[in-house]
Amino acid sequence: MKTVICFLTLLLACLSHASAKEGIVQCGNLIYAGNKTSRCFSDEFLSTVQQKTSISTSRRFRAVRLDSEELFQFPFVVMTGEGTFSLTSKERENLKKYVAGGGFLLASAGCSSDTWDKSFRKEMKQIFGEMKPIPMQHPIFSTVFPIKTLSAGKKPTKGHLEGITINDKLVVVYSADGLNDSSNSRGCCCCGGSELGNALQINANILAYALLR
């Protein structure tokens, strides 16, 4: 365990040195399927990562269109929403190219929306194939905070996160329960969904993993 901690500390130090040269890490909030985007995905975890590690991050998301070339300037993006949607062929092409080139997608069903969940699963299957459950032993559950369980919100959780792995690297993480952490977003609520209670810590871990992998 000490070896793993030392290794992560070294990686964080290296990333901090790179950030000083290249600038602050900017995270994107996707606009997709026309004008769908997140209005209630808390960016509080960005500040948490900066406080708990040597990673320098912007404290706010920046809106970015999934079908734009600007997408490739962001190492990490979030995608969430409610209701049904369909991506355009350009958006599918961009997303596949984005993660293949080192980008990372964190996705969450807003308010545990069943219809958004079905649409997202359909898109992921078409672009990458079936998502797979992520075991609790995966590094995303220990990069910053030690996470042993997914804390339930107002309803029981599905019990796991899911993801897409390419060349032995996790490039997409998805929660059907919800990782929006709406309690830290003004004017937002989970509306009776099963949003994970420890979403902030999970999101912080995922961001650190994405930047260090």
PDB file of C-alpha atoms in Angstrom:
ATOM      1  CA  MET A   1       0.000   0.000   0.000  1.00  0.00           C
ATOM      2  CA  LYS A   2       2.864   2.384   0.877  1.00  0.00           C
ATOM      3  CA  THR A   3       4.391   1.715  -2.546  1.00  0.00           C
ATOM      4  CA  VAL A   4       1.114   2.610  -4.275  1.00  0.00           C
ATOM      5  CA  ILE A   5       0.780   5.834  -2.254  1.00  0.00           C
ATOM      6  CA  CYS A   6       4.357   6.859  -3.053  1.00  0.00           C
ATOM      7  CA  PHE A   7       3.779   6.158  -6.725  1.00  0.00           C
ATOM      8  CA  LEU A   8       0.607   8.268  -6.799  1.00  0.00           C
ATOM      9  CA  THR A   9       2.360  11.084  -4.941  1.00  0.00           C
ATOM     10  CA  LEU A  10       5.156  11.064  -7.510  1.00  0.00           C
ATOM     11  CA  LEU A  11       2.660  11.132 -10.368  1.00  0.00           C
ATOM     12  CA  LEU A  12       0.774  14.034  -8.788  1.00  0.00           C
ATOM     13  CA  ALA A  13       4.015  15.957  -8.388  1.00  0.00           C
ATOM     14  CA  CYS A  14       4.907  15.358 -12.045  1.00  0.00           C
ATOM     15  CA  LEU A  15       1.454  16.466 -13.144  1.00  0.00           C
ATOM     16  CA  SER A  16       1.725  19.588 -11.010  1.00  0.00           C
ATOM     17  CA  HIS A  17       5.045  20.440 -12.666  1.00  0.00           C
ATOM     18  CA  ALA A  18       3.488  19.950 -16.108  1.00  0.00           C
ATOM     19  CA  SER A  19       0.502  22.090 -15.138  1.00  0.00           C
ATOM     20  CA  ALA A  20       2.778  24.948 -14.101  1.00  0.00           C
ATOM     21  CA  LYS A  21       4.188  24.952 -17.616  1.00  0.00           C
ATOM     22  CA  GLU A  22       1.070  24.217 -19.589  1.00  0.00           C
ATOM     23  CA  GLY A  23      -1.587  25.982 -17.499  1.00  0.00           C
ATOM     24  CA  ILE A  24      -4.524  24.989 -15.365  1.00  0.00           C
ATOM     25  CA  VAL A  25      -6.496  21.849 -16.249  1.00  0.00           C
ATOM     26  CA  GLN A  26      -9.833  22.860 -17.793  1.00  0.00           C
ATOM     27  CA  CYS A  27     -12.813  20.485 -17.604  1.00  0.00           C
ATOM     28  CA  GLY A  28     -15.681  20.634 -20.085  1.00  0.00           C
ATOM     29  CA  ASN A  29     -19.455  20.438 -19.749  1.00  0.00           C
ATOM     30  CA  LEU A  30     -20.767  18.841 -22.948  1.00  0.00           C
ATOM     31  CA  ILE A  31     -23.463  20.339 -25.156  1.00  0.00           C
ATOM     32  CA  TYR A  32     -24.859  17.483 -27.229  1.00  0.00           C
ATOM     33  CA  ALA A  33     -27.851  16.367 -29.304  1.00  0.00           C
ATOM     34  CA  GLY A  34     -28.615  19.925 -30.330  1.00  0.00           C
ATOM     35  CA  ASN A  35     -28.767  21.952 -27.115  1.00  0.00           C
ATOM     36  CA  LYS A  36     -28.828  19.372 -24.318  1.00  0.00           C
ATOM     37  CA  THR A  37     -26.376  20.023 -21.486  1.00  0.00           C
ATOM     38  CA  SER A  38     -25.948  19.840 -17.730  1.00  0.00           C
ATOM     39  CA  ARG A  39     -27.339  22.596 -15.534  1.00  0.00           C
ATOM     40  CA  CYS A  40     -27.106  20.671 -12.282  1.00  0.00           C
ATOM     41  CA  PHE A  41     -23.782  18.813 -12.323  1.00  0.00           C
ATOM     42  CA  SER A  42     -21.855  20.296  -9.411  1.00  0.00           C
ATOM     43  CA  ASP A  43     -18.297  21.449 -10.150  1.00  0.00           C
ATOM     44  CA  GLU A  44     -17.404  21.375  -6.436  1.00  0.00           C
ATOM     45  CA  PHE A  45     -15.197  18.308  -6.978  1.00  0.00           C
ATOM     46  CA  LEU A  46     -12.838  20.407  -9.111  1.00  0.00           C
ATOM     47  CA  SER A  47     -11.951  22.550  -6.101  1.00  0.00           C
ATOM     48  CA  THR A  48     -11.725  19.440  -3.932  1.00  0.00           C
ATOM     49  CA  VAL A  49      -9.136  17.876  -6.232  1.00  0.00           C
ATOM     50  CA  GLN A  50      -7.092  21.058  -6.172  1.00  0.00           C
ATOM     51  CA  GLN A  51      -7.231  21.175  -2.368  1.00  0.00           C
ATOM     52  CA  LYS A  52      -6.408  17.508  -1.812  1.00  0.00           C
ATOM     53  CA  THR A  53      -3.737  17.006  -4.504  1.00  0.00           C
ATOM     54  CA  SER A  54      -1.112  18.895  -6.465  1.00  0.00           C
ATOM     55  CA  ILE A  55      -3.356  19.044  -9.538  1.00  0.00           C
ATOM     56  CA  SER A  56      -4.221  22.588 -10.644  1.00  0.00           C
ATOM     57  CA  THR A  57      -7.765  22.758 -11.995  1.00  0.00           C
ATOM     58  CA  SER A  58     -10.145  25.463 -13.083  1.00  0.00           C
ATOM     59  CA  ARG A  59     -12.902  25.776 -10.478  1.00  0.00           C
ATOM     60  CA  ARG A  60     -15.693  25.971 -13.046  1.00  0.00           C
ATOM     61  CA  PHE A  61     -16.710  23.880 -16.044  1.00  0.00           C
ATOM     62  CA  ARG A  62     -16.492  25.372 -19.483  1.00  0.00           C
ATOM     63  CA  ALA A  63     -19.262  24.597 -21.982  1.00  0.00           C
ATOM     64  CA  VAL A  64     -18.062  22.742 -25.077  1.00  0.00           C
ATOM     65  CA  ARG A  65     -19.964  21.241 -27.994  1.00  0.00           C
ATOM     66  CA  LEU A  66     -19.484  17.528 -28.577  1.00  0.00           C
ATOM     67  CA  ASP A  67     -19.379  18.066 -32.347  1.00  0.00           C
ATOM     68  CA  SER A  68     -16.707  20.792 -32.190  1.00  0.00           C
ATOM     69  CA  GLU A  69     -12.935  20.696 -32.671  1.00  0.00           C
ATOM     70  CA  GLU A  70     -12.637  22.581 -29.379  1.00  0.00           C
ATOM     71  CA  LEU A  71     -13.561  19.323 -27.607  1.00  0.00           C
ATOM     72  CA  PHE A  72     -10.025  18.022 -28.072  1.00  0.00           C
ATOM     73  CA  GLN A  73      -8.610  20.820 -25.918  1.00  0.00           C
ATOM     74  CA  PHE A  74     -10.213  19.300 -22.799  1.00  0.00           C
ATOM     75  CA  PRO A  75      -8.701  16.262 -21.031  1.00  0.00           C
ATOM     76  CA  PHE A  76     -11.924  15.624 -19.083  1.00  0.00           C
ATOM     77  CA  VAL A  77     -15.608  16.267 -19.848  1.00  0.00           C
ATOM     78  CA  VAL A  78     -18.933  15.570 -18.147  1.00  0.00           C
ATOM     79  CA  MET A  79     -22.204  14.587 -19.817  1.00  0.00           C
ATOM     80  CA  THR A  80     -25.554  14.428 -18.093  1.00  0.00           C
ATOM     81  CA  GLY A  81     -29.223  15.236 -18.570  1.00  0.00           C
ATOM     82  CA  GLU A  82     -32.755  13.903 -18.474  1.00  0.00           C
ATOM     83  CA  GLY A  83     -35.157  12.537 -21.079  1.00  0.00           C
ATOM     84  CA  THR A  84     -34.443  10.894 -24.410  1.00  0.00           C
ATOM     85  CA  PHE A  85     -31.786  12.008 -26.873  1.00  0.00           C
ATOM     86  CA  SER A  86     -29.867  10.869 -29.953  1.00  0.00           C
ATOM     87  CA  LEU A  87     -26.360  11.937 -30.885  1.00  0.00           C
ATOM     88  CA  THR A  88     -25.548  13.046 -34.414  1.00  0.00           C
ATOM     89  CA  SER A  89     -23.078  11.099 -36.543  1.00  0.00           C
ATOM     90  CA  LYS A  90     -20.525  13.891 -36.043  1.00  0.00           C
ATOM     91  CA  GLU A  91     -20.944  13.728 -32.261  1.00  0.00           C
ATOM     92  CA  ARG A  92     -20.442   9.953 -32.270  1.00  0.00           C
ATOM     93  CA  GLU A  93     -17.376  10.304 -34.443  1.00  0.00           C
ATOM     94  CA  ASN A  94     -15.933  13.035 -32.220  1.00  0.00           C
ATOM     95  CA  LEU A  95     -16.558  11.123 -28.988  1.00  0.00           C
ATOM     96  CA  LYS A  96     -14.855   7.995 -30.305  1.00  0.00           C
ATOM     97  CA  LYS A  97     -11.890  10.015 -31.533  1.00  0.00           C
ATOM     98  CA  TYR A  98     -11.781  12.000 -28.292  1.00  0.00           C
ATOM     99  CA  VAL A  99     -11.373   9.040 -25.927  1.00  0.00           C
ATOM    100  CA  ALA A 100      -9.046   7.242 -28.334  1.00  0.00           C
ATOM    101  CA  GLY A 101      -6.790  10.295 -28.186  1.00  0.00           C
ATOM    102  CA  GLY A 102      -6.636  10.368 -24.384  1.00  0.00           C
ATOM    103  CA  GLY A 103      -9.818  12.228 -23.424  1.00  0.00           C
ATOM    104  CA  PHE A 104     -12.050  11.044 -20.567  1.00  0.00           C
ATOM    105  CA  LEU A 105     -15.859  11.104 -20.249  1.00  0.00           C
ATOM    106  CA  LEU A 106     -17.745  11.113 -16.937  1.00  0.00           C
ATOM    107  CA  ALA A 107     -21.465  10.558 -17.567  1.00  0.00           C
ATOM    108  CA  SER A 108     -24.422  10.615 -15.197  1.00  0.00           C
ATOM    109  CA  ALA A 109     -28.162  10.171 -15.544  1.00  0.00           C
ATOM    110  CA  GLY A 110     -29.624  13.388 -14.122  1.00  0.00           C
ATOM    111  CA  CYS A 111     -32.174  12.640 -11.402  1.00  0.00           C
ATOM    112  CA  SER A 112     -31.624   8.931 -12.181  1.00  0.00           C
ATOM    113  CA  SER A 113     -33.592   9.483 -15.420  1.00  0.00           C
ATOM    114  CA  ASP A 114     -34.576   6.101 -16.892  1.00  0.00           C
ATOM    115  CA  THR A 115     -35.157   7.562 -20.355  1.00  0.00           C
ATOM    116  CA  TRP A 116     -31.750   9.291 -20.412  1.00  0.00           C
ATOM    117  CA  ASP A 117     -30.180   6.057 -19.169  1.00  0.00           C
ATOM    118  CA  LYS A 118     -31.691   4.097 -22.073  1.00  0.00           C
ATOM    119  CA  SER A 119     -30.568   6.682 -24.625  1.00  0.00           C
ATOM    120  CA  PHE A 120     -27.035   6.810 -23.214  1.00  0.00           C
ATOM    121  CA  ARG A 121     -26.690   3.023 -23.169  1.00  0.00           C
ATOM    122  CA  LYS A 122     -27.879   2.858 -26.767  1.00  0.00           C
ATOM    123  CA  GLU A 123     -25.304   5.447 -27.850  1.00  0.00           C
ATOM    124  CA  MET A 124     -22.439   3.797 -25.956  1.00  0.00           C
ATOM    125  CA  LYS A 125     -23.275   0.404 -27.449  1.00  0.00           C
ATOM    126  CA  GLN A 126     -23.340   1.854 -30.949  1.00  0.00           C
ATOM    127  CA  ILE A 127     -20.037   3.695 -30.508  1.00  0.00           C
ATOM    128  CA  PHE A 128     -18.002   1.405 -28.233  1.00  0.00           C
ATOM    129  CA  GLY A 129     -19.952  -1.721 -27.332  1.00  0.00           C
ATOM    130  CA  GLU A 130     -21.547  -2.762 -24.043  1.00  0.00           C
ATOM    131  CA  MET A 131     -20.481  -0.988 -20.874  1.00  0.00           C
ATOM    132  CA  LYS A 132     -19.099  -3.194 -18.107  1.00  0.00           C
ATOM    133  CA  PRO A 133     -19.482  -2.931 -14.307  1.00  0.00           C
ATOM    134  CA  ILE A 134     -16.444  -1.378 -12.600  1.00  0.00           C
ATOM    135  CA  PRO A 135     -15.290  -3.430  -9.579  1.00  0.00           C
ATOM    136  CA  MET A 136     -14.791  -1.614  -6.289  1.00  0.00           C
ATOM    137  CA  GLN A 137     -11.126  -2.661  -6.394  1.00  0.00           C
ATOM    138  CA  HIS A 138     -10.510  -0.377  -9.376  1.00  0.00           C
ATOM    139  CA  PRO A 139      -8.106   2.579  -8.796  1.00  0.00           C
ATOM    140  CA  ILE A 140     -10.911   5.120  -9.321  1.00  0.00           C
ATOM    141  CA  PHE A 141     -12.108   4.215  -5.837  1.00  0.00           C
ATOM    142  CA  SER A 142      -8.802   5.048  -4.149  1.00  0.00           C
ATOM    143  CA  THR A 143      -6.898   7.779  -6.045  1.00  0.00           C
ATOM    144  CA  VAL A 144      -7.837  10.584  -3.610  1.00  0.00           C
ATOM    145  CA  PHE A 145     -10.450   9.244  -1.196  1.00  0.00           C
ATOM    146  CA  PRO A 146     -10.772   5.608  -0.064  1.00  0.00           C
ATOM    147  CA  ILE A 147     -14.281   4.610  -1.178  1.00  0.00           C
ATOM    148  CA  LYS A 148     -15.638   1.269  -0.009  1.00  0.00           C
ATOM    149  CA  THR A 149     -19.299   1.634  -0.992  1.00  0.00           C
ATOM    150  CA  LEU A 150     -21.581   3.733  -3.175  1.00  0.00           C
ATOM    151  CA  SER A 151     -23.722   5.652  -0.687  1.00  0.00           C
ATOM    152  CA  ALA A 152     -27.426   5.512  -1.487  1.00  0.00           C
ATOM    153  CA  GLY A 153     -29.476   8.642  -2.012  1.00  0.00           C
ATOM    154  CA  LYS A 154     -33.263   8.674  -1.685  1.00  0.00           C
ATOM    155  CA  LYS A 155     -33.579   5.268  -3.363  1.00  0.00           C
ATOM    156  CA  PRO A 156     -31.416   2.124  -3.360  1.00  0.00           C
ATOM    157  CA  THR A 157     -28.479   2.318  -5.758  1.00  0.00           C
ATOM    158  CA  LYS A 158     -27.820   0.021  -8.705  1.00  0.00           C
ATOM    159  CA  GLY A 159     -24.749  -1.047  -6.749  1.00  0.00           C
ATOM    160  CA  HIS A 160     -21.987  -0.211  -9.215  1.00  0.00           C
ATOM    161  CA  LEU A 161     -20.564   2.200 -11.729  1.00  0.00           C
ATOM    162  CA  GLU A 162     -20.107   1.133 -15.341  1.00  0.00           C
ATOM    163  CA  GLY A 163     -17.560   2.024 -17.952  1.00  0.00           C
ATOM    164  CA  ILE A 164     -15.795   1.576 -21.252  1.00  0.00           C
ATOM    165  CA  THR A 165     -12.197   0.374 -21.338  1.00  0.00           C
ATOM    166  CA  ILE A 166      -9.945   0.775 -24.386  1.00  0.00           C
ATOM    167  CA  ASN A 167      -6.444  -0.729 -24.481  1.00  0.00           C
ATOM    168  CA  ASP A 168      -6.649  -1.548 -20.766  1.00  0.00           C
ATOM    169  CA  LYS A 169      -7.518   2.055 -19.900  1.00  0.00           C
ATOM    170  CA  LEU A 170     -10.846   3.168 -18.483  1.00  0.00           C
ATOM    171  CA  VAL A 171     -12.018   6.047 -20.701  1.00  0.00           C
ATOM    172  CA  VAL A 172     -15.730   6.353 -19.839  1.00  0.00           C
ATOM    173  CA  VAL A 173     -17.342   6.139 -16.396  1.00  0.00           C
ATOM    174  CA  TYR A 174     -21.126   6.108 -16.070  1.00  0.00           C
ATOM    175  CA  SER A 175     -23.606   6.144 -13.199  1.00  0.00           C
ATOM    176  CA  ALA A 176     -27.266   5.333 -13.839  1.00  0.00           C
ATOM    177  CA  ASP A 177     -28.001   6.452 -10.258  1.00  0.00           C
ATOM    178  CA  GLY A 178     -26.390   9.847 -10.765  1.00  0.00           C
ATOM    179  CA  LEU A 179     -23.137  11.578  -9.811  1.00  0.00           C
ATOM    180  CA  ASN A 180     -24.445  15.119 -10.212  1.00  0.00           C
ATOM    181  CA  ASP A 181     -23.921  16.001  -6.517  1.00  0.00           C
ATOM    182  CA  SER A 182     -26.879  18.379  -6.810  1.00  0.00           C
ATOM    183  CA  SER A 183     -26.691  19.270  -3.109  1.00  0.00           C
ATOM    184  CA  ASN A 184     -23.707  21.452  -4.052  1.00  0.00           C
ATOM    185  CA  SER A 185     -25.490  23.088  -7.014  1.00  0.00           C
ATOM    186  CA  ARG A 186     -27.713  26.110  -6.449  1.00  0.00           C
ATOM    187  CA  GLY A 187     -31.347  25.663  -7.360  1.00  0.00           C
ATOM    188  CA  CYS A 188     -30.962  21.939  -8.107  1.00  0.00           C
ATOM    189  CA  CYS A 189     -32.300  18.799  -6.499  1.00  0.00           C
ATOM    190  CA  CYS A 190     -32.353  15.096  -7.221  1.00  0.00           C
ATOM    191  CA  CYS A 191     -36.170  15.049  -7.401  1.00  0.00           C
ATOM    192  CA  GLY A 192     -36.532  11.662  -5.722  1.00  0.00           C
ATOM    193  CA  GLY A 193     -33.819   9.893  -7.729  1.00  0.00           C
ATOM    194  CA  SER A 194     -31.099   7.663  -6.300  1.00  0.00           C
ATOM    195  CA  GLU A 195     -28.209  10.103  -6.770  1.00  0.00           C
ATOM    196  CA  LEU A 196     -25.141   8.800  -4.947  1.00  0.00           C
ATOM    197  CA  GLY A 197     -24.537  10.438  -1.581  1.00  0.00           C
ATOM    198  CA  ASN A 198     -20.735  10.363  -1.903  1.00  0.00           C
ATOM    199  CA  ALA A 199     -20.731  11.702  -5.465  1.00  0.00           C
ATOM    200  CA  LEU A 200     -18.271  14.509  -4.677  1.00  0.00           C
ATOM    201  CA  GLN A 201     -15.602  12.078  -3.471  1.00  0.00           C
ATOM    202  CA  ILE A 202     -16.238   9.668  -6.352  1.00  0.00           C
ATOM    203  CA  ASN A 203     -15.992  12.468  -8.938  1.00  0.00           C
ATOM    204  CA  ALA A 204     -12.761  13.748  -7.367  1.00  0.00           C
ATOM    205  CA  ASN A 205     -11.280  10.255  -7.599  1.00  0.00           C
ATOM    206  CA  ILE A 206     -12.368   9.853 -11.213  1.00  0.00           C
ATOM    207  CA  LEU A 207     -10.851  13.180 -12.252  1.00  0.00           C
ATOM    208  CA  ALA A 208      -7.533  12.373 -10.564  1.00  0.00           C
ATOM    209  CA  TYR A 209      -7.506   8.937 -12.208  1.00  0.00           C
ATOM    210  CA  ALA A 210      -8.294  10.413 -15.624  1.00  0.00           C
ATOM    211  CA  LEU A 211      -5.432  12.895 -15.400  1.00  0.00           C
ATOM    212  CA  LEU A 212      -2.912  10.374 -14.075  1.00  0.00           C
ATOM    213  CA  ARG A 213      -3.627   7.283 -16.155  1.00  0.00           C
TER     214      ARG A 213
END
